[in-house]
PDB file of C-alpha atoms in Angstrom:
ATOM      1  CA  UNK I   1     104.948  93.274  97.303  1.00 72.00           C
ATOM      2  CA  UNK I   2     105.451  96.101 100.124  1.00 82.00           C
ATOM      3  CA  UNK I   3     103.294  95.952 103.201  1.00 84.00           C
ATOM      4  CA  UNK I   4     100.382  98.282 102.383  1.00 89.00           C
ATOM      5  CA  UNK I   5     100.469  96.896  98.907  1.00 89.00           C
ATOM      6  CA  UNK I   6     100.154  93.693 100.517  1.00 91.00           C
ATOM      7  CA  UNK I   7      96.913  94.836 103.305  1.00 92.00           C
ATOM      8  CA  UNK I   8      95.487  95.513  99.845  1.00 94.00           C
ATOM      9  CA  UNK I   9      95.531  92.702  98.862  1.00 94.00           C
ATOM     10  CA  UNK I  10      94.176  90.791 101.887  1.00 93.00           C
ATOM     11  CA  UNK I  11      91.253  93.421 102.127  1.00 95.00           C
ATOM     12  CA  UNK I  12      89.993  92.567  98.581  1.00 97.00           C
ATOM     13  CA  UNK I  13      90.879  88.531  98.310  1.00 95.00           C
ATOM     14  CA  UNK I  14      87.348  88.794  99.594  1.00 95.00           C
ATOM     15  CA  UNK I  15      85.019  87.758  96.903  1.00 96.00           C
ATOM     16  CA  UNK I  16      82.009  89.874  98.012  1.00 97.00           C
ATOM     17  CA  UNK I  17      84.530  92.907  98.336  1.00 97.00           C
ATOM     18  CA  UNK I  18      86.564  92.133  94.658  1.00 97.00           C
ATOM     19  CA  UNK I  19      83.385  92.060  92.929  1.00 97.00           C
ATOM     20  CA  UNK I  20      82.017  95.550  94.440  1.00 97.00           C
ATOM     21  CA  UNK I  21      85.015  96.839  93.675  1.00 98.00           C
ATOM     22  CA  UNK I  22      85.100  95.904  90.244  1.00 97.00           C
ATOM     23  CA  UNK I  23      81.512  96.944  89.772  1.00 97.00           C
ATOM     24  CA  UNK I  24      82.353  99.824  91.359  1.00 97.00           C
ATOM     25  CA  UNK I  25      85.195 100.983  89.163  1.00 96.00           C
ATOM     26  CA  UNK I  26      84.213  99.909  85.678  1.00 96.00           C
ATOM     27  CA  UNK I  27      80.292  99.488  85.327  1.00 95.00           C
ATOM     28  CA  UNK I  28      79.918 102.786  87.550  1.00 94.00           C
ATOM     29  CA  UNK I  29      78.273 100.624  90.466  1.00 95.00           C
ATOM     30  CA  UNK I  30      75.958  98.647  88.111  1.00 95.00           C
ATOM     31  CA  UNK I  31      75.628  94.950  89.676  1.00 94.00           C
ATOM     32  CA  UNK I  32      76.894  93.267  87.213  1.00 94.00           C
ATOM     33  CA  UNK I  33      79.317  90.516  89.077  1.00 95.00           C
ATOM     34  CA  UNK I  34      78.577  88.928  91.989  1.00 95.00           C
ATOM     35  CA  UNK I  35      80.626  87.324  94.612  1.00 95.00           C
ATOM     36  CA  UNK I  36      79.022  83.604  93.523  1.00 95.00           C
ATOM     37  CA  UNK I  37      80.610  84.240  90.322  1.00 94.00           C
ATOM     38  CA  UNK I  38      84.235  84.546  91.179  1.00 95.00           C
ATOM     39  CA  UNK I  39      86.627  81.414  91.246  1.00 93.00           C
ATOM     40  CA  UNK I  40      90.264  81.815  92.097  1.00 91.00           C
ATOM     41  CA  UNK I  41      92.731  81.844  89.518  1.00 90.00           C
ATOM     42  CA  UNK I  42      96.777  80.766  90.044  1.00 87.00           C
ATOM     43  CA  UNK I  43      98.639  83.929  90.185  1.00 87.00           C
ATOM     44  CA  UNK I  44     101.371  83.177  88.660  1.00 86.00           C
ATOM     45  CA  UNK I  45     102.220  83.401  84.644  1.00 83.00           C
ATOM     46  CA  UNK I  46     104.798  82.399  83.612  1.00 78.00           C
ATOM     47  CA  UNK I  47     107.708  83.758  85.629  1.00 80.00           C
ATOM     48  CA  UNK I  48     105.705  86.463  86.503  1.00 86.00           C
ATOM     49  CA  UNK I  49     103.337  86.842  89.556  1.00 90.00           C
ATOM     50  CA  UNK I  50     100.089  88.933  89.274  1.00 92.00           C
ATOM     51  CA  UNK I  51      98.973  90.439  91.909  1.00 94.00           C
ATOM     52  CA  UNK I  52      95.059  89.355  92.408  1.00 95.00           C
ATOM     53  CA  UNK I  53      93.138  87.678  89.249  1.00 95.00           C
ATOM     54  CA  UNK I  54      90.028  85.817  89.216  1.00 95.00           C
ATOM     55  CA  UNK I  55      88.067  84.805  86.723  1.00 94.00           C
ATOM     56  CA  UNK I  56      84.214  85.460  86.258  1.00 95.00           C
ATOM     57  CA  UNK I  57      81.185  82.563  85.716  1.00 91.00           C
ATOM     58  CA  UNK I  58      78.167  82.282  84.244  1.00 86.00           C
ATOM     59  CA  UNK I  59      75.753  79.487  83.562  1.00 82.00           C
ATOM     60  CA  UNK I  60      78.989  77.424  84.574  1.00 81.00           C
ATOM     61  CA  UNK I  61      81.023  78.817  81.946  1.00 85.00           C
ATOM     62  CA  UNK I  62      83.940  81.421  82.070  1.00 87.00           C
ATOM     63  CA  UNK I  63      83.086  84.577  80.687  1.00 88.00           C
ATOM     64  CA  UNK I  64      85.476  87.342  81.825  1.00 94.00           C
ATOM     65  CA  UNK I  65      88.967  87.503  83.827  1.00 95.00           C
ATOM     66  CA  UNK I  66      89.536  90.398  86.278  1.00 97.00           C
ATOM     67  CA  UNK I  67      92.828  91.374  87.528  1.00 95.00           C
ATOM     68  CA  UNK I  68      94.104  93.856  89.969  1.00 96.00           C
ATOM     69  CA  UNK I  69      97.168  95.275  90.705  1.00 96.00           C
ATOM     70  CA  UNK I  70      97.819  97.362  93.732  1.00 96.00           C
ATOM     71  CA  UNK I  71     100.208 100.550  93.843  1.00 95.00           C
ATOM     72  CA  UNK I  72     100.920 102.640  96.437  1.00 94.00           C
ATOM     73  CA  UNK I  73     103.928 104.358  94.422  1.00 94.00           C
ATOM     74  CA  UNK I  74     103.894 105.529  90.938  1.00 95.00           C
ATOM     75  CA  UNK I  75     104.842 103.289  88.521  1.00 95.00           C
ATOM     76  CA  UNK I  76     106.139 105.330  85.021  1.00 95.00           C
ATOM     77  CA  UNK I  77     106.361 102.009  83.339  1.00 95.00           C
ATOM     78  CA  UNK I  78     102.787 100.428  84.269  1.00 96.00           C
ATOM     79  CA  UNK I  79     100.860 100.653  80.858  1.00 96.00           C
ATOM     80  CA  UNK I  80     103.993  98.461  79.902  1.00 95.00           C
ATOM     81  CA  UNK I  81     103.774  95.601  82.946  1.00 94.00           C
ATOM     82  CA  UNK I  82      99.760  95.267  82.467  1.00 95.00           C
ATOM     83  CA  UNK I  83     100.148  94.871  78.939  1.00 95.00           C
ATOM     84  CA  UNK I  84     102.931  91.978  79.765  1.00 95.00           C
ATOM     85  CA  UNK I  85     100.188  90.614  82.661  1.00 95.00           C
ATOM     86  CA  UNK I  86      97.762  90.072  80.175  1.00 95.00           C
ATOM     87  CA  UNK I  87      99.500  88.737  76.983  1.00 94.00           C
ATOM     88  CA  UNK I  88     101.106  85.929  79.732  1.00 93.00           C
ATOM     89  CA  UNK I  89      97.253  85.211  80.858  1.00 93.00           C
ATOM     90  CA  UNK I  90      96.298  84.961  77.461  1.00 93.00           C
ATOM     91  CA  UNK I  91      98.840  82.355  76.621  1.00 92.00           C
ATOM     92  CA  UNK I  92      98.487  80.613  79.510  1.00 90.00           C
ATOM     93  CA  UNK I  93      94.602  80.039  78.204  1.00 90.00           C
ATOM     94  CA  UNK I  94      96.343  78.703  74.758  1.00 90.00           C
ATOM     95  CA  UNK I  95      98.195  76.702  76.337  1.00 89.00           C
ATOM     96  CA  UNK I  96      95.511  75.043  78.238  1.00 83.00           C
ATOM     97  CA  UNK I  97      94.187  74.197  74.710  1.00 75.00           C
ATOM     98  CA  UNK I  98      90.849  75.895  75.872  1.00 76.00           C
ATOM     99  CA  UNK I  99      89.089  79.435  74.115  1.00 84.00           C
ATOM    100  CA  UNK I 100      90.297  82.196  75.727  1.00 90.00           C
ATOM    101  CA  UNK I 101      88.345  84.560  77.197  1.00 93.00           C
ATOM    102  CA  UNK I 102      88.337  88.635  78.220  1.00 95.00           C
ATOM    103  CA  UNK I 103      90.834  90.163  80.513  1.00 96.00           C
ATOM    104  CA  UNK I 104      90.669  93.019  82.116  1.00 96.00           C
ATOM    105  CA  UNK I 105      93.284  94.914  84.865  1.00 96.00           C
ATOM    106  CA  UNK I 106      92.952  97.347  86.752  1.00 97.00           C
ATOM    107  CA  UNK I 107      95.205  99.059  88.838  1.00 97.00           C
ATOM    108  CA  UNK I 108      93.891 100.506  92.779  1.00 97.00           C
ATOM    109  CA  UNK I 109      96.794 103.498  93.504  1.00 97.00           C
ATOM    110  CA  UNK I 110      97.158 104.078  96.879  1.00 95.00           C
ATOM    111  CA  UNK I 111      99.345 107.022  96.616  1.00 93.00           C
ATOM    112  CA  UNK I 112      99.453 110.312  98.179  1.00 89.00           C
ATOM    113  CA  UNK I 113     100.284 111.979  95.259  1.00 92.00           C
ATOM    114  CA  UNK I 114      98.093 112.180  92.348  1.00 93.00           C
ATOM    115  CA  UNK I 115      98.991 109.994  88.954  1.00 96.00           C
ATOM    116  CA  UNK I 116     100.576 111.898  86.420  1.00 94.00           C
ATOM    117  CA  UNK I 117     102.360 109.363  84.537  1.00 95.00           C
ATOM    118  CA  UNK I 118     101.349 107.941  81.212  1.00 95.00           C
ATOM    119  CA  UNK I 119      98.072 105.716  81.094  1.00 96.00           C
ATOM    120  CA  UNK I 120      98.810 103.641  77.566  1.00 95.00           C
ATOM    121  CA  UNK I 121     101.572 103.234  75.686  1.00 95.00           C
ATOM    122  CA  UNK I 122     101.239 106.044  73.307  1.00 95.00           C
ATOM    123  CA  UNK I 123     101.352 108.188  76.216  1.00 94.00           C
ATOM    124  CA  UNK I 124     104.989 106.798  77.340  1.00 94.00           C
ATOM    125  CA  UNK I 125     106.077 107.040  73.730  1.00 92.00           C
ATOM    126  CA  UNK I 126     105.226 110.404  73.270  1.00 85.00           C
ATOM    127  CA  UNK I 127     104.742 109.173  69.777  1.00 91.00           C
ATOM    128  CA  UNK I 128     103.704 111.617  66.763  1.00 93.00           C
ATOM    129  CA  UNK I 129     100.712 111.878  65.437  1.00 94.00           C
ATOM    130  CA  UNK I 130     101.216 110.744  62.177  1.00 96.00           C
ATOM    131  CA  UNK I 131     102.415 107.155  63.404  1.00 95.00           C
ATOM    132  CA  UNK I 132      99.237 106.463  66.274  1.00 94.00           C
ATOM    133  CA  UNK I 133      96.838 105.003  63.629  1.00 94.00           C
ATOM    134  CA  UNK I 134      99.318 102.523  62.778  1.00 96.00           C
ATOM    135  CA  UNK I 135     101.146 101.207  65.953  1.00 96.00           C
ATOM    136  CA  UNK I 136      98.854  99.530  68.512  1.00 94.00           C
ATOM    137  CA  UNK I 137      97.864 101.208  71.584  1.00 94.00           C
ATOM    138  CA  UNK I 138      97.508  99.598  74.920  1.00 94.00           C
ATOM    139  CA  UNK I 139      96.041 101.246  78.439  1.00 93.00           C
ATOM    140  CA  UNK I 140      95.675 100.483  81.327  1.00 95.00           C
ATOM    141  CA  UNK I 141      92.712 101.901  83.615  1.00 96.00           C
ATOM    142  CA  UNK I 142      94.279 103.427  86.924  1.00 97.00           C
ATOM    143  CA  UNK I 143      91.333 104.240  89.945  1.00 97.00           C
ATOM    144  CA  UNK I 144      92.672 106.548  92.276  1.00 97.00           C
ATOM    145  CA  UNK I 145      91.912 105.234  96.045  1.00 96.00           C
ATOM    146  CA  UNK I 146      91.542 109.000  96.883  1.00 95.00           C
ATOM    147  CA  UNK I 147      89.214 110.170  93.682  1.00 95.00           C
ATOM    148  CA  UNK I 148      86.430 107.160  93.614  1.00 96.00           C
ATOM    149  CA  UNK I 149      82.913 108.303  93.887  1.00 96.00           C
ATOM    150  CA  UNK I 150      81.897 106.313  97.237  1.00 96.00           C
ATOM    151  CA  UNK I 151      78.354 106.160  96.021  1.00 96.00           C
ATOM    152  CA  UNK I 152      79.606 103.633  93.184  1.00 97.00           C
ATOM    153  CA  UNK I 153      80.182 101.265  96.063  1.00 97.00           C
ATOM    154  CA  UNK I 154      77.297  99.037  97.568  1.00 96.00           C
ATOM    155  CA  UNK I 155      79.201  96.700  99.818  1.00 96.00           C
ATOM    156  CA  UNK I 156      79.195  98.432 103.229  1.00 93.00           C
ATOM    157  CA  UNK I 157      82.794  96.936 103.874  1.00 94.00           C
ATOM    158  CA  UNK I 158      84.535  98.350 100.664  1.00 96.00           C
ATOM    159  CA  UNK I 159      82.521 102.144 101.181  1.00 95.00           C
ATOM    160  CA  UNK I 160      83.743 102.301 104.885  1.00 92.00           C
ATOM    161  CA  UNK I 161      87.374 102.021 103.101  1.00 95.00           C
ATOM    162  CA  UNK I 162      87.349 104.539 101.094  1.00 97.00           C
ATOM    163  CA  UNK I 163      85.581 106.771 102.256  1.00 94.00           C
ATOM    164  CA  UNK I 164      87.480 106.493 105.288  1.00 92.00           C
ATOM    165  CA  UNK I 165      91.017 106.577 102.719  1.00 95.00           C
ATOM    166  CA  UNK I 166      89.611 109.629 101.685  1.00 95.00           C
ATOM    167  CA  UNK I 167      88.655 111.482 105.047  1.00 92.00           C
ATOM    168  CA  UNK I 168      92.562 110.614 106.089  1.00 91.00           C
ATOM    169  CA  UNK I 169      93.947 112.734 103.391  1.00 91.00           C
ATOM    170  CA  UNK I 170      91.214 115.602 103.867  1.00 91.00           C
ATOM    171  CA  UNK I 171      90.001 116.206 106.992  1.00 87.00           C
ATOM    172  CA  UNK I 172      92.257 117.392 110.135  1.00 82.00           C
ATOM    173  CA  UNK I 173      91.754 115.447 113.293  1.00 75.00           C
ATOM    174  CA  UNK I 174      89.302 118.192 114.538  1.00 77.00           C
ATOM    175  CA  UNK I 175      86.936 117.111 111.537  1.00 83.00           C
ATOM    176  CA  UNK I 176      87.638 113.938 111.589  1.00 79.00           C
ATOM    177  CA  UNK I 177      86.731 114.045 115.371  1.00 74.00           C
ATOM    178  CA  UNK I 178      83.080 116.046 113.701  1.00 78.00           C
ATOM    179  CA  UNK I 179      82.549 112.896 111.381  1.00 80.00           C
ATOM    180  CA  UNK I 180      83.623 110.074 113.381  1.00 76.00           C
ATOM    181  CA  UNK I 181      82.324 110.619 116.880  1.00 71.00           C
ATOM    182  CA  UNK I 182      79.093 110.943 116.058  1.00 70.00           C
ATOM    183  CA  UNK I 183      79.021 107.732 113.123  1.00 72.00           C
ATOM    184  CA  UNK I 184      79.795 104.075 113.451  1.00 68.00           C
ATOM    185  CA  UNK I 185      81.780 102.157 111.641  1.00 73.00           C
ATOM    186  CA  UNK I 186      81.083  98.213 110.698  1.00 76.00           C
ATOM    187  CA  UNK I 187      83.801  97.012 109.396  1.00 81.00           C
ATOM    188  CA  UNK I 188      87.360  96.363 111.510  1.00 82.00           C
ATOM    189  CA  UNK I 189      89.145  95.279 108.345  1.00 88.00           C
ATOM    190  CA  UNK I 190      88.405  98.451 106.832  1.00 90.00           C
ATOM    191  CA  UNK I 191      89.456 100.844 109.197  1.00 87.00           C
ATOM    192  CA  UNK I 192      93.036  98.756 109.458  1.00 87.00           C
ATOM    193  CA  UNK I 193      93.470  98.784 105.698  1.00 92.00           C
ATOM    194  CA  UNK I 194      92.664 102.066 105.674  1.00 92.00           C
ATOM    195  CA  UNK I 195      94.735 103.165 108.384  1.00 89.00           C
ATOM    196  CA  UNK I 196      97.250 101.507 106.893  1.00 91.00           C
ATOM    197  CA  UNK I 197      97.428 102.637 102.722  1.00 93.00           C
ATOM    198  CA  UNK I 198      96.761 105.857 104.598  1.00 91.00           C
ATOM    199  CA  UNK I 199      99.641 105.859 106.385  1.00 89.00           C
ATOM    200  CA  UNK I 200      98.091 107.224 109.260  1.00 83.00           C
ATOM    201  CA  UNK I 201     100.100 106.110 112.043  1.00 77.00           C
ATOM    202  CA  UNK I 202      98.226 107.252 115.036  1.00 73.00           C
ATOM    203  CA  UNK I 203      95.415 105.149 114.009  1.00 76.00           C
ATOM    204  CA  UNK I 204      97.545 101.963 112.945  1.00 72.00           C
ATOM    205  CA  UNK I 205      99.194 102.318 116.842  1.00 68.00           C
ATOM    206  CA  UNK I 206      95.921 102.259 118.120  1.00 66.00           C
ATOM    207  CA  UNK I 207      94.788  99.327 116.130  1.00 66.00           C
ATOM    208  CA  UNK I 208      98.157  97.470 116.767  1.00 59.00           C
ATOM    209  CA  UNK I 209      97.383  98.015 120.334  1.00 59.00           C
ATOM    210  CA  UNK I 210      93.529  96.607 120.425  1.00 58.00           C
ATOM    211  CA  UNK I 211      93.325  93.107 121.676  1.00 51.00           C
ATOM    212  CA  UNK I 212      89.727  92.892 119.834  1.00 57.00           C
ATOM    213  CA  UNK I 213      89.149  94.261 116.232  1.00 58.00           C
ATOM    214  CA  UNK I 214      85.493  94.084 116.459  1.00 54.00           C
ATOM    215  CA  UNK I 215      85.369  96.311 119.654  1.00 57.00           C
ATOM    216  CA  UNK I 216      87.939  98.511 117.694  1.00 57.00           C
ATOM    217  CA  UNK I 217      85.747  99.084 115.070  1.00 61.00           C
ATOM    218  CA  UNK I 218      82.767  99.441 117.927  1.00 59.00           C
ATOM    219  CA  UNK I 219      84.310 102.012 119.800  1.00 59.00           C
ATOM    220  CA  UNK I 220      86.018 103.719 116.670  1.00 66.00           C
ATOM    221  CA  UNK I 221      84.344 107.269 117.662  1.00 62.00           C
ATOM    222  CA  UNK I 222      85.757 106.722 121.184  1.00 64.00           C
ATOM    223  CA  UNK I 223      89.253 105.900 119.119  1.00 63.00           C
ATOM    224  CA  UNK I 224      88.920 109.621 116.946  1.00 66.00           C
ATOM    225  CA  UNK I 225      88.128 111.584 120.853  1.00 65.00           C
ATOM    226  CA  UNK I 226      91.094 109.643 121.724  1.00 63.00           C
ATOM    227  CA  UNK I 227      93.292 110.915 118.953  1.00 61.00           C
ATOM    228  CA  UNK I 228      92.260 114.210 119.041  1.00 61.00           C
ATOM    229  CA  UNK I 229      92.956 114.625 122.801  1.00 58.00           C
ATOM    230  CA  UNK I 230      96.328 112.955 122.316  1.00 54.00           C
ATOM    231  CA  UNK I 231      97.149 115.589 119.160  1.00 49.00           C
ATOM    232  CA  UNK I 232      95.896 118.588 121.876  1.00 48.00           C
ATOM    233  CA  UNK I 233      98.223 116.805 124.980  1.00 49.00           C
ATOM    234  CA  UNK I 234     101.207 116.983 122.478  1.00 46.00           C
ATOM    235  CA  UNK I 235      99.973 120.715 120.955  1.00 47.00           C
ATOM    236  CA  UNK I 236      99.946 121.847 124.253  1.00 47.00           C
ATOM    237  CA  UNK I 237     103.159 120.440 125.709  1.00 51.00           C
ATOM    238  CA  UNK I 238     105.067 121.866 122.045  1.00 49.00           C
ATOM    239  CA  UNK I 239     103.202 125.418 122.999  1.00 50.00           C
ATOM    240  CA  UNK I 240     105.133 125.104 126.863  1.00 48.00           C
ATOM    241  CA  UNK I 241     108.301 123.918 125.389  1.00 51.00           C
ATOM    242  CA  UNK I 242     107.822 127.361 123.238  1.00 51.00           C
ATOM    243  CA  UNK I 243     107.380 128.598 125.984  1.00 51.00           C
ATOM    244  CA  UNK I 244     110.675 127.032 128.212  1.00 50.00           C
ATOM    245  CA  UNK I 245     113.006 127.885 125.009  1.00 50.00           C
ATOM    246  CA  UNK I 246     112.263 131.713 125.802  1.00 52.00           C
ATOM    247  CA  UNK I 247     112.805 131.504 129.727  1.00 50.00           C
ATOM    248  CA  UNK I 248     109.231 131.822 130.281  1.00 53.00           C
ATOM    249  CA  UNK I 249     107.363 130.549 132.924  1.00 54.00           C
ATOM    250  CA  UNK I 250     104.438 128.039 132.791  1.00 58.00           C
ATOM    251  CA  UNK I 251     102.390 130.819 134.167  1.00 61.00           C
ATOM    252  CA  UNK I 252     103.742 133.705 131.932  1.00 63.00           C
ATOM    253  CA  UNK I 253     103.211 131.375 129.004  1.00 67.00           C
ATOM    254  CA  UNK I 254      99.717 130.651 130.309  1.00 74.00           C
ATOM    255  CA  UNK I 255      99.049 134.127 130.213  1.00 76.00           C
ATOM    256  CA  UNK I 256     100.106 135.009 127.202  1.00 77.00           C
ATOM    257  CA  UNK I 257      97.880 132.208 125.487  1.00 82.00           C
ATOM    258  CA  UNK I 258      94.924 134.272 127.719  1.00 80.00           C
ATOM    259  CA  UNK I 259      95.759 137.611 125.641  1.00 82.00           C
ATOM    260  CA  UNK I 260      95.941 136.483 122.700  1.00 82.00           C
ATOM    261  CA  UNK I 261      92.843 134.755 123.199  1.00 82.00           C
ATOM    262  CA  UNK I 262      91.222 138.403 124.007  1.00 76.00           C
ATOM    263  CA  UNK I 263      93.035 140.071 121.057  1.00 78.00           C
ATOM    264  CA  UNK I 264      91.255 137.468 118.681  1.00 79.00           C
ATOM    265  CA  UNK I 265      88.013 138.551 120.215  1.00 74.00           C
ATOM    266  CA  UNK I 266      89.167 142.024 119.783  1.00 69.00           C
ATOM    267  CA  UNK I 267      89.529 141.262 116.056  1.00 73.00           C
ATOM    268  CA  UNK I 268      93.388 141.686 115.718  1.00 74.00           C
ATOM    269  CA  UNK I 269      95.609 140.486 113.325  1.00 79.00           C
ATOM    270  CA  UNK I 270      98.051 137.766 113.869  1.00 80.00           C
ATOM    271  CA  UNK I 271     100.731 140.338 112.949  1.00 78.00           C
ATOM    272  CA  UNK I 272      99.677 142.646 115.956  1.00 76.00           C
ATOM    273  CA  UNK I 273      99.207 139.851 118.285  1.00 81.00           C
ATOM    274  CA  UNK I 274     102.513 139.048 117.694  1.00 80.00           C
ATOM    275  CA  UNK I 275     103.912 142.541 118.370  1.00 75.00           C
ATOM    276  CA  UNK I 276     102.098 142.683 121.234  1.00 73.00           C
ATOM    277  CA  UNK I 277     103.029 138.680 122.839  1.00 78.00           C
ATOM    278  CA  UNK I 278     106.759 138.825 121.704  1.00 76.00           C
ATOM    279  CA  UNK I 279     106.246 135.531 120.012  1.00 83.00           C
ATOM    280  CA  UNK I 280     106.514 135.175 116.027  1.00 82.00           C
ATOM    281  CA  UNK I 281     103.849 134.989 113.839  1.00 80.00           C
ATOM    282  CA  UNK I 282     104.466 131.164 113.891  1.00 78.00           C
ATOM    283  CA  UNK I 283     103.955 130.608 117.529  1.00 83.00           C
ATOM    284  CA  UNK I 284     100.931 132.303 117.753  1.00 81.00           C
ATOM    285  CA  UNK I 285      99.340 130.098 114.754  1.00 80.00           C
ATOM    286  CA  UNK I 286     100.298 127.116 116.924  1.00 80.00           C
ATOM    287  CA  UNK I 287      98.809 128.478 119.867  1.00 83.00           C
ATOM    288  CA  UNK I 288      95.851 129.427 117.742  1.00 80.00           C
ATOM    289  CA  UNK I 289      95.344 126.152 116.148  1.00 75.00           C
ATOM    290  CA  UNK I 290      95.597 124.454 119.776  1.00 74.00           C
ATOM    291  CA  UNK I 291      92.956 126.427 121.380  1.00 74.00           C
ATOM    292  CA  UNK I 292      90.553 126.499 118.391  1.00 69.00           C
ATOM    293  CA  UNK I 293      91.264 130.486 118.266  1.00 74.00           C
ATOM    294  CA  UNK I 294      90.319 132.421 115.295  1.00 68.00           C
ATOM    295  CA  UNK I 295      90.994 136.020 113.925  1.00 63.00           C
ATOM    296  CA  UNK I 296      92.082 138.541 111.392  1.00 54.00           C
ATOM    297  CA  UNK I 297      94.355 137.397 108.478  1.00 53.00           C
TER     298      UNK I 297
END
C-alpha cells in the first residue's frame, strides 16, 4: 500500500468515521450503522491482505461485513480483485464452521482523474449480449472522493475531508483563500489526509512543519492567507525574472505592470495590451492573474 493509500487508511480505521462513511456511500446518509457496532476483523485471507474490513453487530450477533479498499490510481482489473476479496472472506467464514454472513466492498478512489474503467465483470469482458443472462456478473461499487454529495455525511470529521478533497481540485488559491479564511475547520486529521490524497503539497509542507496539529487545524484560515501570499511572493518574483530575461529594469518592469493595469480599465484586449507592453500574450496573463487584473478576451 502507497503512502496516500495508506493516510486513507489511518483516517477511516476510526470506527465513528468507517461507519459515516459507509452510511454515507451506500444508504445515501441514512443512519443505519453505528460506530458501537463495528468490531475489527483480521485483514488478511488467505494469502491475500484486504485493505480495511470490519464486520457489523446487532443484538450481539453478526449481521453484515464491510470492506474498503482504497485507490488513488486506476485499477482496470478491480471488479476482478473485489470479487477474489470476497469469495476468500466467505471461505474463511466456512472454514470457521460458522453461517456466513453479507459482504460488501467498496472501493474510496482518490484519483485525479475520473474512473473510466469497467465496474463488473461484464464490463471488462465486453461480453455479447446473448451470453450475459447466463454467465454471472460481479461489481464492484467505486465512490469517487471528488463526486460524493457532502451532505450524505454527518460526522463533522469525515465532511471536513471531503469537502475539503473537493475544494483542492476546484478552487484556485484565491477561492480557496474566499472559503477558508473566513471558516474553521475542526478536524487536524482531516485537513492532513486531505492535503495529502490531494496531493497538495503546499499544504502538506505546512502541516509537516506545525509542531501542534490542533493549532494547525485552529489557525487553518491563517494557513490559506499564508499560502496565498506565498503563491503572490513567487507570482511576483516569476513576473521580475520576466522581466530580467528581457534586460528590463525592476522599475521599467514595474511600469509596465502600471499600464497594463490602466489599459484593463480602459477595456483593452489582451492582444492590444500586448502590442502595446512588448510582452506576449502569455506574460501579460501572468501579470494579470498576479495582480487580480481583468479585461477584454
Amino acid at each position: 500500500m502507497n503512502e496516500i493509500d495508506q493516510q486513507s487508511k489511518l483516517f477511516f480505521d476510526v470506527n465513528e468515521r468507517f461507519a459515516d462513511f459507509i452510511n454515507g456511500s451506500l444508504y445515501q446518509g441514512r443512519q443505519v450503522l453505528t460506530a458501537q457496532q463495528l468490531e475489527e476483523m483480521d485483514t488478511e485471507v488467505s494469502e491475500k491482505r484486504r485493505d480495511m474490513i470490519k464486520r457489523s453487530t446487532k443484538d450481539g450477533s453478526v449481521y453484515a461485513v464491510y470492506g474498503t479498499e482504497f485507490q488513488s490510481t486506476v485499477d482496470k482489473g478491480m471488479p476482478l480483485r473485489v470479487m477474489e476479496y470476497d469469495l476468500l472472506t466467505y471461505q474463511k467464514m466456512m472454514k470457521s464452521k460458522k453461517r456466513i454472513y453479507p459482504v460488501s466492498t467498496i472501493c474510496l478512489y482518490t484519483g485525479k482523474e475520473k474512473w473510466k474503467a469497467a465496474r463488473t465483470l461484464h464490463q471488462m469482458m465486453g461480453i455479447q449480449e446473448e451470453l450475459k443472462p447466463f454467465v454471472q456478473n460481479y461489481g464492484v461499487r467505486i465512490v469517487s472522493a471528488q463526486e460524493v454529495k457532502i451532505e450524505n455525511f454527518k460526522n463533522e470529521e469525515v465532511r471536513e475531508f471531503f469537502e475539503l478533497f473537493q475544494d483542492i481540485h476546484q478552487l484556485n488559491k484565491d477561492e480557496m483563500y474566499e472559503k477558508y479564511s473566513k471558516k474553521g475547520l475542526h478536524s487536524a486529521e482531516a485537513v492532513k489526509t486531505a492535503a495529502v490524497l490531494g496531493k497538495c503539497k503546499e499544504l502538506e509542507k505546512m502541516i509537516v512543519e506545525s509542531e501542534d496539529e490542533v493549532k494547525m487545524c485552529e489557525n487553518f484560515s491563517r494557513i490559506v492567507r499564508e499560502w496565498k501570499d506565498e503563491g503572490r511572493q513567487e507570482g511576483r518574483q516569476e513576473g521580475i525574472a520576466v522581466g530580467e530575461a528581457r534586460g528590463e529594469s525592476k522599475g521599467v518592469f514595474k511600469e509596465k505592470v502600471a499600464t497594463i493595469q490602466r489599459l484593463c480599465e480602459m477595456n483593452m484586449t489582451i492582444e492590444i495590451i500586448a502590442k502595446i507592453t512588448r510582452l506576449s500574450d502569455d506574460e501579460v496573463m501572468k501579470i494579470m492573474m498576479e495582480h487580480h487584473m481583468s479585461c477584454v478576451h
